[in-house]
Short mmCIF file of C-alpha atoms in Angstrom, two decimals:
data_model
loop_
_atom_site.label_atom_id
_atom_site.label_comp_id
_atom_site.label_asym_id
_atom_site.label_seq_id
_atom_site.Cartn_x
_atom_site.Cartn_y
_atom_site.Cartn_z
CA MET A 1 87.79 82.63 119.40
CA GLN A 2 90.55 81.09 121.54
CA TYR A 3 94.28 81.84 120.85
CA PRO A 4 97.03 79.56 121.88
CA ASP A 5 100.18 80.63 123.56
CA THR A 6 98.93 83.13 126.11
CA LEU A 7 102.52 84.05 127.07
CA LEU A 8 103.37 85.01 123.51
CA LEU A 9 100.13 87.07 122.99
CA THR A 10 100.97 88.87 126.22
CA THR A 11 104.38 89.58 124.98
CA LEU A 12 102.97 91.00 121.78
CA ARG A 13 100.47 93.09 123.64
CA ASN A 14 103.02 94.49 125.99
CA ALA A 15 105.87 95.25 123.52
CA PRO A 16 106.42 98.93 122.99
CA ARG A 17 105.21 100.56 119.79
CA ARG A 18 107.86 102.92 118.37
CA TYR A 19 106.07 103.56 115.32
CA ARG A 20 102.51 104.59 116.35
CA MET A 21 100.81 107.34 114.47
CA PRO A 22 100.50 110.64 116.34
CA PRO A 23 96.99 111.70 117.50
CA LEU A 24 95.16 114.05 115.20
CA PRO A 25 94.55 117.62 116.44
CA ALA A 26 91.67 117.89 118.85
CA ASP A 27 89.44 120.11 116.77
CA ALA A 28 89.35 122.15 113.60
CA GLU A 29 90.97 125.13 115.01
CA ALA A 30 93.85 123.13 116.36
CA ALA A 31 94.13 121.38 112.93
CA THR A 32 94.36 124.68 111.12
CA ALA A 33 97.15 125.84 113.44
CA SER A 34 99.09 122.63 112.94
CA GLY A 35 99.57 123.01 109.22
CA THR A 36 98.17 122.03 105.76
CA ASP A 37 98.83 118.24 106.13
CA ALA A 38 97.39 118.10 109.65
CA ALA A 39 94.33 120.08 108.61
CA LEU A 40 93.62 117.78 105.52
CA ALA A 41 94.23 114.57 107.58
CA PHE A 42 91.81 115.96 110.37
CA ALA A 43 89.13 116.75 107.84
CA ILE A 44 89.43 113.51 106.05
CA GLU A 45 89.24 111.33 109.25
CA ALA A 46 86.24 113.56 110.42
CA ALA A 47 84.46 112.73 107.22
CA ARG A 48 85.23 109.05 107.57
CA ILE A 49 83.95 108.88 111.16
CA SER A 50 80.85 110.91 110.37
CA SER A 51 79.86 108.75 107.37
CA GLU A 52 80.97 105.31 108.63
CA GLU A 53 80.60 105.33 112.40
CA ARG A 54 77.75 107.91 112.90
CA GLY A 55 75.85 107.47 109.60
CA MET A 56 75.56 111.35 109.08
CA PRO A 57 77.13 113.82 106.72
CA PRO A 58 80.10 115.65 108.16
CA PRO A 59 79.67 119.14 109.54
CA VAL A 60 79.90 122.00 106.98
CA GLU A 61 82.89 123.44 108.85
CA VAL A 62 84.80 120.24 108.16
CA ARG A 63 84.15 120.55 104.41
CA LEU A 64 85.43 124.20 104.50
CA LEU A 65 88.53 123.07 106.48
CA PHE A 66 89.11 120.47 103.83
CA THR A 67 88.70 122.74 100.75
CA GLN A 68 90.75 125.46 102.33
CA ALA A 69 93.57 123.15 103.21
CA LEU A 70 93.56 121.48 99.75
CA ALA A 71 93.79 124.87 98.19
CA ARG A 72 96.86 125.70 100.28
CA LEU A 73 98.35 122.39 99.34
CA ILE A 74 97.87 123.00 95.55
CA GLN A 75 99.32 126.52 95.87
CA LYS A 76 102.41 125.20 97.59
CA ALA A 77 102.77 122.36 95.09
CA LEU A 78 102.84 124.96 92.22
CA VAL A 79 105.73 126.99 93.59
CA PRO A 80 108.49 126.65 90.97
CA GLU A 81 111.28 126.23 93.50
CA GLY A 82 110.46 123.71 96.20
CA GLY A 83 107.09 122.75 94.95
CA ASP A 84 105.93 119.38 93.80
CA PRO A 85 107.35 118.50 90.40
CA ALA A 86 105.15 115.49 89.91
CA PHE A 87 102.03 117.73 90.33
CA GLN A 88 103.50 120.46 88.16
CA ALA A 89 104.08 117.86 85.44
CA LEU A 90 100.47 116.59 85.80
CA VAL A 91 99.03 120.15 85.50
CA MET A 92 101.17 120.68 82.32
CA GLN A 93 99.85 117.50 80.91
CA ALA A 94 96.27 118.51 81.58
CA GLN A 95 96.82 121.91 80.01
CA ASP A 96 98.96 121.25 76.81
CA ALA A 97 97.83 118.88 74.24
CA ALA A 98 101.34 118.38 72.90
CA VAL A 99 102.61 117.53 76.47
CA ASN A 100 99.70 115.16 76.89
CA GLU A 101 100.50 113.41 73.52
CA HIS A 102 104.16 113.10 74.59
CA ALA A 103 103.24 111.57 78.01
CA GLN A 104 100.94 109.02 76.28
CA LEU A 105 103.62 108.10 73.69
CA TRP A 106 106.37 107.99 76.36
CA ARG A 107 104.53 105.34 78.39
CA GLN A 108 104.74 102.80 75.57
CA ARG A 109 108.10 104.01 74.09
CA GLU A 110 110.07 101.13 75.60
CA ALA A 111 107.73 98.54 74.04
CA ASP A 112 107.75 100.34 70.70
CA GLN A 113 111.58 100.51 70.82
CA ARG A 114 111.81 96.77 71.51
CA ALA A 115 109.39 95.94 68.71
CA VAL A 116 111.13 97.99 65.99
CA ARG A 117 114.65 97.00 67.09
CA ALA A 118 113.78 93.35 67.04
CA ALA A 119 112.45 93.83 63.44
CA ILE A 120 115.60 95.68 62.48
CA ASN A 121 117.85 93.12 64.13
CA ALA A 122 116.07 90.26 62.28
CA ILE A 123 117.43 91.55 59.13
CA ALA A 124 120.37 93.95 59.89
CA HIS A 125 122.05 92.63 63.01
CA PRO A 126 125.81 93.10 62.78
CA GLY A 127 126.34 89.47 63.16
CA LYS A 128 124.06 88.82 60.05
CA LEU A 129 125.79 91.64 58.22
CA ARG A 130 129.26 90.21 58.67
CA ARG A 131 128.13 86.99 56.76
CA MET A 132 126.85 89.11 53.80
CA PRO A 133 128.98 90.22 50.88
CA GLY A 134 129.97 93.90 50.86
CA GLY A 135 128.08 96.35 48.78
CA GLU A 136 125.22 98.89 48.82
CA VAL A 137 122.71 96.66 50.57
CA ARG A 138 124.88 95.69 53.39
CA ASP A 139 125.88 99.27 53.95
CA ALA A 140 122.26 100.46 53.83
CA LEU A 141 121.19 97.76 56.34
CA ALA A 142 123.99 98.71 58.62
CA GLN A 143 122.78 102.36 58.51
CA LEU A 144 119.29 101.22 59.38
CA HIS A 145 120.71 99.29 62.43
CA ASP A 146 122.69 102.35 63.49
CA LEU A 147 119.71 104.66 63.17
CA ALA A 148 117.62 102.35 65.38
CA ALA A 149 120.47 101.94 67.96
CA GLY A 150 120.79 105.59 68.13
CA ASP A 151 117.00 106.32 68.71
CA LEU A 152 116.88 108.30 65.41
CA TRP A 153 113.48 107.15 64.61
CA GLU A 154 112.40 110.26 62.63
CA GLU A 155 115.26 109.36 60.18
CA LEU A 156 114.69 105.71 60.14
CA ALA A 157 111.46 105.71 58.20
CA PRO A 158 112.82 108.00 55.36
CA ALA A 159 115.91 105.70 55.25
CA ILE A 160 113.76 102.71 54.73
CA ALA A 161 111.64 104.32 52.15
CA ASN A 162 114.64 105.60 50.22
CA LEU A 163 116.12 102.12 50.34
CA LEU A 164 113.07 100.48 48.85
CA ASP A 165 112.86 103.22 46.14
CA ARG A 166 116.26 102.12 44.92
CA LYS A 167 115.01 98.73 43.77
CA LEU A 168 118.25 96.91 44.21
CA LEU A 169 118.23 93.39 42.99
CA GLU A 170 120.04 92.10 46.15
CA LEU A 171 117.40 93.82 48.26
CA LYS A 172 114.50 91.72 46.96
CA SER A 173 114.48 89.29 49.72
CA PHE A 174 114.45 91.98 52.37
CA GLN A 175 111.74 93.96 50.88
CA PRO A 176 108.73 92.33 52.78
CA ALA A 177 110.54 92.84 56.14
CA LEU A 178 111.34 96.48 55.40
CA ARG A 179 107.82 97.37 54.36
CA ALA A 180 106.53 95.71 57.45
CA ILE A 181 108.72 97.95 59.61
CA LEU A 182 107.78 101.01 57.58
CA SER A 183 104.13 100.42 58.16
CA ASN A 184 104.54 99.39 61.83
CA PRO A 185 102.59 101.83 64.07
CA SER A 186 105.34 101.55 66.64
CA LEU A 187 107.75 103.38 64.36
CA ASP A 188 105.19 106.14 63.61
CA ARG A 189 104.84 106.59 67.39
CA LEU A 190 108.50 106.70 67.91
CA ALA A 191 109.08 109.18 65.09
CA ARG A 192 106.30 111.42 66.54
CA GLY A 193 107.74 111.18 69.92
CA ASN A 194 111.09 112.45 68.72
CA GLU A 195 109.46 115.34 66.99
CA LEU A 196 107.68 116.28 70.18
CA LEU A 197 110.92 116.37 72.11
CA HIS A 198 111.96 119.50 70.32
CA LEU A 199 109.00 121.49 71.86
CA GLU A 200 109.85 123.80 74.59
CA ALA A 201 106.86 122.77 76.60
CA VAL A 202 107.83 119.06 76.28
CA GLN A 203 111.35 119.85 77.45
CA ARG A 204 110.09 121.68 80.45
CA TYR A 205 107.84 118.67 81.23
CA GLN A 206 110.79 116.37 80.96
CA ALA A 207 112.75 118.57 83.28
CA LEU A 208 110.08 118.17 85.84
CA GLY A 209 110.21 114.37 85.53
CA GLU A 210 114.01 114.51 86.12
CA ARG A 211 113.39 116.45 89.31
CA GLN A 212 111.37 113.51 90.62
CA GLY A 213 114.22 111.11 90.76
CA PRO A 214 116.16 108.83 88.46
CA ALA A 215 114.54 107.47 85.36
CA ALA A 216 113.32 103.88 85.20
CA GLY A 217 116.10 101.70 83.90
CA SER A 218 118.81 104.21 84.50
CA ASP A 219 122.05 103.46 86.35
CA ALA A 220 120.96 105.75 89.19
CA ALA A 221 117.46 103.85 89.29
CA LEU A 222 119.27 100.58 89.39
CA LEU A 223 121.66 101.72 92.25
CA LYS A 224 118.54 102.95 94.21
CA GLY A 225 116.78 99.71 93.66
CA ARG A 226 119.76 97.79 94.87
CA ALA A 227 120.06 99.85 97.99
CA SER A 228 116.38 99.30 98.77
CA ALA A 229 116.81 95.62 98.28
CA ARG A 230 119.67 95.60 100.75
CA ARG A 231 117.60 97.33 103.26
CA GLY A 232 114.87 94.87 102.88
CA GLU A 233 117.31 91.95 103.24
CA ALA A 234 118.78 93.48 106.32
CA ALA A 235 115.35 94.02 107.91
CA GLU A 236 114.41 90.47 107.24
CA GLU A 237 117.66 89.10 108.72
CA THR A 238 117.26 91.16 111.83
CA SER A 239 113.58 90.12 112.36
CA THR A 240 113.95 86.42 111.61
CA ARG A 241 116.95 86.27 113.95
CA ALA A 242 114.89 87.87 116.70
CA LEU A 243 111.94 85.47 115.98
CA ALA A 244 114.27 82.56 116.16
CA LYS A 245 115.53 83.65 119.66
CA ILE A 246 111.94 84.00 120.85
CA ALA A 247 111.24 80.43 119.59
CA ASP A 248 114.28 79.23 121.63
CA LEU A 249 112.96 81.08 124.72
CA LEU A 250 109.58 79.42 124.32
CA ASN A 251 111.23 76.09 123.85
CA ARG A 252 113.20 76.51 127.06
CA HIS A 253 110.31 77.86 129.03
CA ASN A 254 108.15 74.84 128.10
CA LYS A 255 110.92 72.38 128.81
CA GLY A 256 110.31 70.07 125.98
CA ARG A 257 106.51 70.03 126.25
CA ALA A 258 106.30 71.94 122.96
CA SER A 259 108.53 72.61 120.01
CA TYR A 260 108.57 76.11 118.59
CA ARG A 261 110.50 77.07 115.37
CA VAL A 262 110.54 79.73 112.74
CA VAL A 263 109.44 79.24 109.16
CA ARG A 264 110.50 81.80 106.55
CA SER A 265 108.72 82.78 103.31
CA LEU A 266 105.73 80.60 103.50
CA ARG A 267 103.64 80.44 100.20
CA ASN A 268 100.08 79.41 100.01
CA PRO A 269 99.34 75.98 98.61
CA PRO A 270 98.24 76.06 94.99
CA ALA A 271 94.77 74.72 95.65
CA PHE A 272 94.04 76.76 98.87
CA PRO A 273 90.44 77.60 99.44
CA GLY A 274 89.11 81.03 98.45
CA GLU A 275 89.96 83.48 95.75
CA ALA A 276 93.38 85.33 95.41
CA ASN A 277 91.74 88.57 94.51
CA LYS A 278 94.88 90.69 94.95
CA ALA A 279 95.44 89.02 98.35
CA LYS A 280 98.87 88.40 99.88
CA GLU A 281 99.93 84.82 99.15
CA GLU A 282 103.52 84.77 100.51
CA TRP A 283 104.31 85.35 104.20
CA ASP A 284 107.56 86.60 105.47
CA ALA A 285 107.96 84.69 108.69
CA ALA A 286 105.98 82.60 111.21
CA ILE A 287 106.54 80.96 114.55
CA VAL A 288 104.71 77.54 114.45
CA CYS A 289 104.48 74.99 117.30
CA GLY A 290 104.87 71.37 116.47
CA PRO A 291 107.47 68.73 115.93
CA ALA A 292 109.63 69.15 112.82
CA GLY A 293 108.09 67.32 109.87
CA GLU A 294 104.73 67.05 111.51
CA ALA A 295 101.59 69.22 111.30
CA ALA A 296 101.97 72.39 113.51
CA GLU A 297 100.05 75.20 114.90
CA LEU A 298 100.75 78.75 113.57
CA VAL A 299 101.11 80.84 116.63
CA LEU A 300 102.73 84.13 115.17
CA LEU A 301 102.67 85.61 111.74
CA ALA A 302 105.03 88.52 110.91
CA GLU A 303 105.36 90.59 107.88
CA ILE A 304 108.76 92.46 107.71
CA LYS A 305 109.05 95.92 106.38
CA ALA A 306 112.16 98.12 105.79
CA SER A 307 110.26 101.29 106.62
CA PRO A 308 107.08 102.14 108.62
CA ALA A 309 105.32 103.71 105.64
CA ALA A 310 105.64 100.33 103.69
CA ALA A 311 103.20 98.68 106.10
CA THR A 312 100.47 101.21 105.43
CA ALA A 313 100.77 100.61 101.66
CA ASP A 314 100.57 96.81 102.27
CA PHE A 315 97.76 96.74 104.90
CA SER A 316 94.79 96.08 102.52
CA ARG A 317 96.60 93.22 100.82
CA LEU A 318 97.49 91.76 104.15
CA LEU A 319 93.91 91.83 105.37
CA ARG A 320 92.64 90.14 102.15
CA GLY A 321 95.32 87.44 102.51
CA LEU A 322 94.35 86.72 106.12
CA ARG A 323 90.73 86.45 105.23
CA ARG A 324 91.70 83.88 102.66
CA LEU A 325 93.82 81.90 105.17
CA ALA A 326 90.85 81.89 107.51
CA GLU A 327 88.92 80.04 104.85
CA ALA A 328 90.81 76.95 105.71
CA SER A 329 88.99 73.85 106.99
CA ALA A 330 89.55 73.38 110.66
CA GLU A 331 89.92 69.61 110.03
CA GLU A 332 92.44 69.83 107.29
CA THR A 333 96.26 70.22 107.31
CA TYR A 334 97.84 72.43 104.62
CA ALA A 335 101.18 71.98 103.09
CA PHE A 336 102.94 75.47 102.62
CA ALA A 337 106.14 75.74 100.69
CA SER A 338 108.82 77.76 102.53
CA ALA A 339 112.40 78.73 102.51
CA ASP A 340 112.92 76.15 105.31
CA GLY A 341 111.25 73.23 103.41
CA PRO A 342 107.58 72.15 103.36
CA ALA A 343 105.58 73.37 106.44
CA ARG A 344 102.33 71.49 107.33
CA ILE A 345 99.93 73.82 109.10
CA HIS A 346 96.78 72.89 110.93
CA GLY A 347 93.69 74.52 109.42
CA ALA A 348 92.31 75.40 112.74
CA SER A 349 95.19 77.74 113.39
CA LEU A 350 94.86 79.37 110.04
CA ARG A 351 91.12 80.03 110.83
CA ARG A 352 92.30 82.08 113.86
CA LEU A 353 93.90 84.45 111.40
CA LEU A 354 90.56 86.04 110.60
CA PRO A 355 90.70 89.78 111.01
CA ASP A 356 88.36 91.51 113.31
CA GLY A 357 86.69 93.88 110.71
CA ASP A 358 89.71 95.78 109.46
CA SER A 359 91.85 95.19 112.57
CA LEU A 360 94.63 92.66 112.62
CA PRO A 361 94.41 89.47 114.90
CA PRO A 362 96.56 89.88 118.00
CA HIS A 363 99.16 87.34 116.65
CA VAL A 364 99.76 89.04 113.34
CA ILE A 365 102.37 91.75 113.50
CA TYR A 366 104.64 93.92 111.36
CA CYS A 367 108.34 93.88 112.15
CA CYS A 368 110.46 96.91 111.27
CA SER A 369 114.16 97.70 112.38
CA ALA A 370 114.25 101.23 110.84
CA ALA A 371 114.68 104.26 113.00
CA PRO A 372 111.31 105.77 113.83
CA GLU A 373 110.53 109.08 112.10
CA ALA A 374 110.77 112.27 114.10
CA ARG A 375 107.30 113.13 113.04
CA PRO A 376 105.26 110.48 111.18
CA PRO A 377 103.34 112.05 108.37
CA MET A 378 99.69 112.51 109.14
CA LEU A 379 98.80 112.66 105.49
CA SER A 380 100.41 110.12 103.18
CA ALA A 381 102.12 111.12 99.95
CA ALA A 382 99.74 108.77 98.08
CA SER A 383 96.76 110.56 99.49
CA LYS A 384 98.11 113.89 98.55
CA ALA A 385 98.70 112.70 95.06
CA VAL A 386 95.22 111.40 94.38
CA LEU A 387 93.50 114.35 95.88
CA MET A 388 95.53 116.65 93.76
CA ALA A 389 95.05 114.52 90.61
CA GLU A 390 91.15 114.99 90.78
CA PRO A 391 89.82 117.09 87.88
CA ALA A 392 88.59 119.97 90.21
CA SER A 393 92.09 120.21 91.73
CA LEU A 394 93.80 120.32 88.22
CA GLU A 395 91.30 122.97 87.15
CA PHE A 396 91.99 124.86 90.42
CA ALA A 397 95.73 124.82 89.55
CA HIS A 398 95.05 125.92 86.01
CA ARG A 399 93.07 128.93 87.20
CA LEU A 400 95.85 129.77 89.67
CA LEU A 401 98.54 129.75 86.85
CA ALA A 402 96.26 131.69 84.46
CA GLY A 403 95.20 134.61 86.55
CA ALA A 404 96.35 137.01 89.20
CA GLN A 405 93.52 136.33 91.61
CA ALA A 406 93.20 132.93 93.12
CA PRO A 407 90.12 130.93 92.76
CA PRO A 408 87.83 130.43 95.79
CA PRO A 409 88.62 127.26 97.82
CA ASP A 410 84.89 126.34 97.44
CA SER A 411 85.66 125.44 93.93
CA LEU A 412 87.34 122.34 95.27
CA ALA A 413 84.04 121.09 96.73
CA ALA A 414 83.84 118.45 93.93
CA VAL A 415 87.02 116.87 95.43
CA TRP A 416 85.25 116.75 98.83
CA GLN A 417 82.10 115.12 97.26
CA ALA A 418 84.19 112.47 95.38
CA LEU A 419 86.14 111.71 98.67
CA MET A 420 82.86 110.87 100.32
CA THR A 421 81.39 108.74 97.49
CA GLU A 422 83.81 107.47 94.84
CA PRO A 423 85.64 104.06 95.27
CA ARG A 424 88.82 105.53 93.68
CA LEU A 425 89.35 107.72 96.75
CA ARG A 426 88.48 105.18 99.37
CA ALA A 427 92.15 104.56 100.20
CA ALA A 428 92.42 108.35 100.90
CA LEU A 429 89.42 108.47 102.96
CA TYR A 430 90.80 105.67 105.19
CA GLN A 431 94.46 106.75 105.01
CA TYR A 432 94.86 107.95 108.79
CA ASP A 433 92.70 104.91 110.03
CA THR A 434 94.86 102.54 107.83
CA ALA A 435 98.09 103.96 109.04
CA ARG A 436 97.10 103.94 112.71
CA LYS A 437 96.01 100.23 112.54
CA ALA A 438 99.12 99.19 110.60
CA ARG A 439 101.65 101.00 112.77
CA ALA A 440 99.91 99.88 116.04
CA ALA A 441 100.75 96.30 114.89
CA MET A 442 104.45 97.17 114.03
CA LEU A 443 107.22 96.12 116.42
CA HIS A 444 110.97 96.60 116.41
CA PRO A 445 112.42 93.12 116.75
CA ALA A 446 114.73 94.26 119.60
CA ASP A 447 111.78 95.37 121.51
CA LEU A 448 109.90 92.19 120.75
CA LEU A 449 112.87 90.06 121.97
CA ALA A 450 113.35 92.09 125.06
CA CYS A 451 109.75 91.90 126.04
CA ALA A 452 109.59 88.14 125.35
CA ALA A 453 112.72 87.64 127.56
CA ARG A 454 111.18 89.60 130.41
CA GLN A 455 107.92 87.72 130.00
CA LEU A 456 109.67 84.35 130.03
CA GLY A 457 111.98 85.28 132.86
CA GLU A 458 115.28 85.40 131.01
CA ALA A 459 117.68 88.41 130.06
CA PRO A 460 117.53 89.20 126.39
CA GLY A 461 121.09 88.14 125.78
CA ALA A 462 121.19 85.09 128.08
CA SER A 463 121.90 82.75 125.25
CA GLU A 464 123.05 84.87 122.37
CA ASP A 465 123.76 88.35 121.22
CA GLY A 466 120.79 90.65 120.65
CA PRO A 467 119.23 91.19 117.09
#
């Protein structure tokens, strides 16, 4: 497959990679000496290579390395101070029926609250009550509204039942709505949820949740979300500015023979070929070559991330999205909506976006302006979480907490077997390989611009300030 813009491809190939994954330890002995995360990452990658590339089961010593390292990881996660509160909460949920019931009810608590409050507001909203004559009924309805607003669900049901028992004449028109609220399963769940909150085990479980970070919807969570959004916006601004300067460099180098420009936030046309299938459908930035308003060749596609780790989580969606773009017809032109107006792209250039297996094409990159980590994690947090959430891991943790003697690491062999065979653990099996490929395609916009300037014979700041 031929790619256009050799100078641009050379720039992408030669640009330094600040975010590369460190190499795994050379052997099992070195992996053990490097710590728990390194040992697990080494064993997982050895399992992937053995099964995928060599077509044979991994050596027994690799399985032993894996189970021993996973046992150490679980032991560390269970330490009351400095351990993993998310895992400790998961273990509590698996052990305690009341905690498990609380967790199930809590997941739908917001939806239940909305349903009951909407029903109460339909008959007892303060605005409605102000238009009613004073008396027992209005006072009783106001009390119901206060109970719902105050999350006093265990008191709301008796209050409604008591009101219905009073058989007040003025209440007749409200009776069907009140009976519907009283029989609503949402109210039963909310009342039961409040009852469970008094249990000591549930309170300990909630305390573990608070240690994991701000609760969803809280002011702290909103502040955290806004800060994350600002980092994302800053990364996009820095990267698109660098890409625009590279397009200017290319235009000057070609002296009018070609016209390069940046297009932001491209979105797939509604009737684009192929199936979405959880594939990426919006693209952060691209450099295209062609006169404005006319069909253009896509010569570079950039996904912009605020942190290196974000690329690893995004990588599979990116591959699926590229495979779908490559289903374009070479003879067709496709109109993409974008932040810079409609962008018409030649299908032949979209077909060149087809990944080589699970590797990105050379002109598809990640851009990131974050500072590189001192030590990129060899084992992702997501992989740790799914491995420790396996039934055998939770049983291992339960036995650790229940007895003075630790269970043997080989009791975690079921996790090893699941890692090799179960689709739910495929992302964990490929975690190092995915991170390695994603980070190898990740460039800092300043490095990319400097390399382009050198390649095209100009100083990086010859025309404008750096990114």
